[in-house]
Amino acid sequence: MTAPVVCTPLRVERAALGGRLGAVEVLRTGPGPRRSTAAAARIGASAPRPVLVAGVAGALDPRLRPGDLVVADEVWCEAGEPVPVATAGPLAAALRRLGLRVHVGPVVSSPVVVDGPRRAGLAASGALAVDMESAWLAAAAAGGPFAVVRAVVDTAEAPLYRLGTAGRGLAALRSLRCAGPALQEWLAATGPRTVELAQPRSFCAGVERAIDVVDRALHRYGAPVYVRRQIVHNAHVVRGLESRGAVFVQEVEEIPRGAVAVLAAHGVAPAVRAEAEVRDLSVIDATCPLVAKVHTEVRRYSERGDTVFLIGHADHEEVEGTLGEAPDHVVVIEDVAGAAAVEPPDAGRVAYAMQTTLAVDEAEEIAAVLRGRFPGLAGPRRDDICYATTNRQRAVRVVAQRVDLLVVVGSPNSSNSLRLVEVARREGVPAHLIDDVGELDLRWLAGVRRVGVSAGASAPEHLVDDVVSCLSGLGPVTVTTATTATEDVSFTLPKEVS
């Protein structure tokens, strides 16, 4: 790729960005499709290059106001195919960090100034804003990185060439000028990269089972189906199920009597099941079988009189549910210090169990302290950390040794996703957790040419695809996969939905 260029159709737009983009070339390309087409041919004649179009536009969406910024996720004109812009989310996030009001959506280009019925017609297309250049300037990138940022100068209620246009124009240009640092971040993030995908990643068998339980319950019993807590710890999964009629509640007391209720994958205490019975709920248990195994262990140990050391995070739903099996006999151990300090009533009658989504090395370090202090410590025949957690951590550890940056896709309340970030950081590589591509920080990518990507066991694979697509939108990528295990695990469904 050759050096990046910023295209500003108007002289005032170029002046607004003057001195804000460092050494990057800022060109005045001229207004309208004819000048834009000619400029695109000149700019893209040699090789693909990063092209960022910056200027003013007219609002089509009634929510937009003068001075708002629109980041295009696609551009099109009536005579051409839409051009997708994969980097819109991170660019919008960079602009919002500057305190600017930003919208993400389609931008349509028109050969003439749009007003009246024509404006209303374009608004019906779903485009947020209209300009006279972006669709034709897209060719300037010649297949390289491309982005569009437009500042709103007029709206349907306050069109061009009406009283107040000058004031609205100044507001738009002021926003464009303030956008300079974010535009610099996008330009600095462009370039060729190698992207290495950790495999296994994304959904595990327990997560797939839990989501399938809710889907089948909705199909069999109809909406609403109530779910206690998040079925799995991922905001995108939850929103998707909500759109199909699932209703998520914190406690069973919020569920109407006699309704269909699903218990989430992380498991619940017996007291929750008892309350569900009192409310005459039709309960479908989506608890992951590997979590249910830990519950069984805790019951077995406590029934024989052992104090059970539960290695895990006290505020995690899985630990809350497991603790509820025998609250008078379970002590939660969160770290090595806790393991070194705990004093059970009878040091000869002790056992341990683990939260299934812990970091393997940290959990083993805690368990080793307990074994050293209590020689008779009983434990599971196999550690409780689930196969999916172990496999994903092992894959991340391998990838982390080969890259300059590692991105983990997962929600912030996902324990197994957080552990992947921690594992990578312990390997010495910068690592970050993002809920989706919109949280990818362009500043992380400046000068970085090797990026690793993984996803927690509750994150959908399409979110990983979005990240790879975004990285491809910043420059040519070579995608490789580091496979450290093959998973073929499946779990049977509860009888209520099988």
Short mmCIF file of N, CA and C in Angstrom, two decimals, residues 213-228 245-249 251-252 254-263 276 279-286 496-497:
data_model
loop_
_atom_site.label_atom_id
_atom_site.label_comp_id
_atom_site.label_asym_id
_atom_site.label_seq_id
_atom_site.Cartn_x
_atom_site.Cartn_y
_atom_site.Cartn_z
N VAL A 213 -31.66 -24.65 24.46
CA VAL A 213 -32.76 -24.87 25.40
C VAL A 213 -33.76 -23.72 25.31
N VAL A 214 -33.28 -22.48 25.33
CA VAL A 214 -34.19 -21.34 25.27
C VAL A 214 -34.89 -21.28 23.92
N ASP A 215 -34.14 -21.50 22.83
CA ASP A 215 -34.74 -21.49 21.50
C ASP A 215 -35.87 -22.52 21.40
N ARG A 216 -35.60 -23.71 21.86
CA ARG A 216 -36.61 -24.78 21.77
C ARG A 216 -37.79 -24.51 22.69
N ALA A 217 -37.52 -23.93 23.85
CA ALA A 217 -38.62 -23.59 24.76
C ALA A 217 -39.54 -22.55 24.12
N LEU A 218 -38.97 -21.57 23.47
CA LEU A 218 -39.78 -20.57 22.78
C LEU A 218 -40.61 -21.21 21.68
N HIS A 219 -40.00 -22.13 20.95
CA HIS A 219 -40.72 -22.80 19.85
C HIS A 219 -41.84 -23.69 20.39
N ARG A 220 -41.56 -24.40 21.49
CA ARG A 220 -42.54 -25.35 22.00
C ARG A 220 -43.65 -24.69 22.81
N TYR A 221 -43.28 -23.73 23.65
CA TYR A 221 -44.26 -23.17 24.59
C TYR A 221 -44.72 -21.78 24.20
N GLY A 222 -44.02 -21.14 23.26
CA GLY A 222 -44.37 -19.79 22.86
C GLY A 222 -43.85 -18.75 23.83
N ALA A 223 -43.78 -17.51 23.37
CA ALA A 223 -43.30 -16.41 24.21
C ALA A 223 -44.42 -15.97 25.16
N PRO A 224 -44.08 -15.48 26.33
CA PRO A 224 -42.70 -15.32 26.83
C PRO A 224 -42.21 -16.57 27.53
N VAL A 225 -40.93 -16.81 27.45
CA VAL A 225 -40.24 -17.78 28.28
C VAL A 225 -39.30 -16.99 29.18
N TYR A 226 -39.39 -17.24 30.48
CA TYR A 226 -38.59 -16.48 31.44
C TYR A 226 -37.28 -17.20 31.72
N VAL A 227 -36.21 -16.42 31.83
CA VAL A 227 -34.89 -16.97 32.09
C VAL A 227 -34.30 -16.27 33.31
N ARG A 228 -33.94 -17.07 34.32
CA ARG A 228 -33.31 -16.46 35.50
C ARG A 228 -31.85 -16.14 35.20
N GLY A 245 -38.43 -13.30 22.20
CA GLY A 245 -39.47 -13.48 23.21
C GLY A 245 -39.00 -13.96 24.56
N ALA A 246 -37.70 -14.13 24.77
CA ALA A 246 -37.20 -14.50 26.09
C ALA A 246 -37.21 -13.27 27.00
N VAL A 247 -37.56 -13.48 28.25
CA VAL A 247 -37.58 -12.41 29.23
C VAL A 247 -36.59 -12.78 30.34
N PHE A 248 -35.58 -11.95 30.52
CA PHE A 248 -34.55 -12.24 31.51
C PHE A 248 -34.85 -11.50 32.81
N VAL A 249 -34.78 -12.24 33.92
CA VAL A 249 -35.06 -11.68 35.23
C VAL A 249 -33.89 -12.02 36.16
N GLU A 251 -34.36 -12.81 39.60
CA GLU A 251 -34.76 -13.85 40.53
C GLU A 251 -36.10 -14.45 40.12
N VAL A 252 -36.35 -15.68 40.57
CA VAL A 252 -37.59 -16.36 40.18
C VAL A 252 -38.82 -15.66 40.75
N GLU A 254 -39.61 -12.79 40.34
CA GLU A 254 -40.11 -11.86 39.32
C GLU A 254 -40.90 -12.57 38.23
N ILE A 255 -40.93 -13.89 38.24
CA ILE A 255 -41.59 -14.65 37.17
C ILE A 255 -43.04 -14.91 37.57
N PRO A 256 -43.99 -14.66 36.68
CA PRO A 256 -45.40 -14.93 37.01
C PRO A 256 -45.63 -16.40 37.37
N ARG A 257 -46.53 -16.63 38.29
CA ARG A 257 -46.83 -17.99 38.72
C ARG A 257 -47.29 -18.84 37.53
N GLY A 258 -46.78 -20.06 37.50
CA GLY A 258 -47.18 -21.00 36.46
C GLY A 258 -46.49 -20.83 35.13
N ALA A 259 -45.58 -19.87 35.01
CA ALA A 259 -44.91 -19.61 33.73
C ALA A 259 -43.80 -20.63 33.49
N VAL A 260 -43.30 -20.62 32.24
CA VAL A 260 -42.16 -21.44 31.86
C VAL A 260 -40.89 -20.69 32.26
N ALA A 261 -40.01 -21.36 32.99
CA ALA A 261 -38.78 -20.72 33.49
C ALA A 261 -37.57 -21.58 33.15
N VAL A 262 -36.54 -20.93 32.63
CA VAL A 262 -35.29 -21.61 32.31
C VAL A 262 -34.23 -21.16 33.31
N LEU A 263 -33.50 -22.14 33.85
CA LEU A 263 -32.38 -21.84 34.73
C LEU A 263 -31.11 -21.78 33.90
N ALA A 276 -38.88 -21.82 42.92
CA ALA A 276 -39.56 -22.07 41.65
C ALA A 276 -40.71 -23.05 41.83
N ARG A 279 -43.68 -21.35 43.37
CA ARG A 279 -44.39 -20.51 42.42
C ARG A 279 -45.01 -21.33 41.28
N ASP A 280 -44.91 -22.65 41.39
CA ASP A 280 -45.53 -23.55 40.41
C ASP A 280 -45.02 -23.27 38.99
N LEU A 281 -43.72 -23.00 38.88
CA LEU A 281 -43.12 -22.73 37.58
C LEU A 281 -42.81 -24.03 36.85
N SER A 282 -42.94 -23.99 35.52
CA SER A 282 -42.51 -25.11 34.69
C SER A 282 -41.02 -24.90 34.39
N VAL A 283 -40.19 -25.57 35.16
CA VAL A 283 -38.76 -25.32 35.13
C VAL A 283 -38.05 -26.19 34.09
N ILE A 284 -37.19 -25.54 33.32
CA ILE A 284 -36.30 -26.24 32.38
C ILE A 284 -34.88 -25.89 32.80
N ASP A 285 -34.11 -26.90 33.13
CA ASP A 285 -32.78 -26.67 33.68
C ASP A 285 -31.73 -26.69 32.58
N ALA A 286 -31.13 -25.50 32.31
CA ALA A 286 -30.08 -25.40 31.29
C ALA A 286 -28.68 -25.39 31.90
N GLU A 496 -37.68 -31.72 28.73
CA GLU A 496 -38.78 -30.77 28.45
C GLU A 496 -38.70 -30.15 27.06
N VAL A 497 -37.51 -30.17 26.43
CA VAL A 497 -37.36 -29.55 25.11
C VAL A 497 -36.71 -30.49 24.10
#
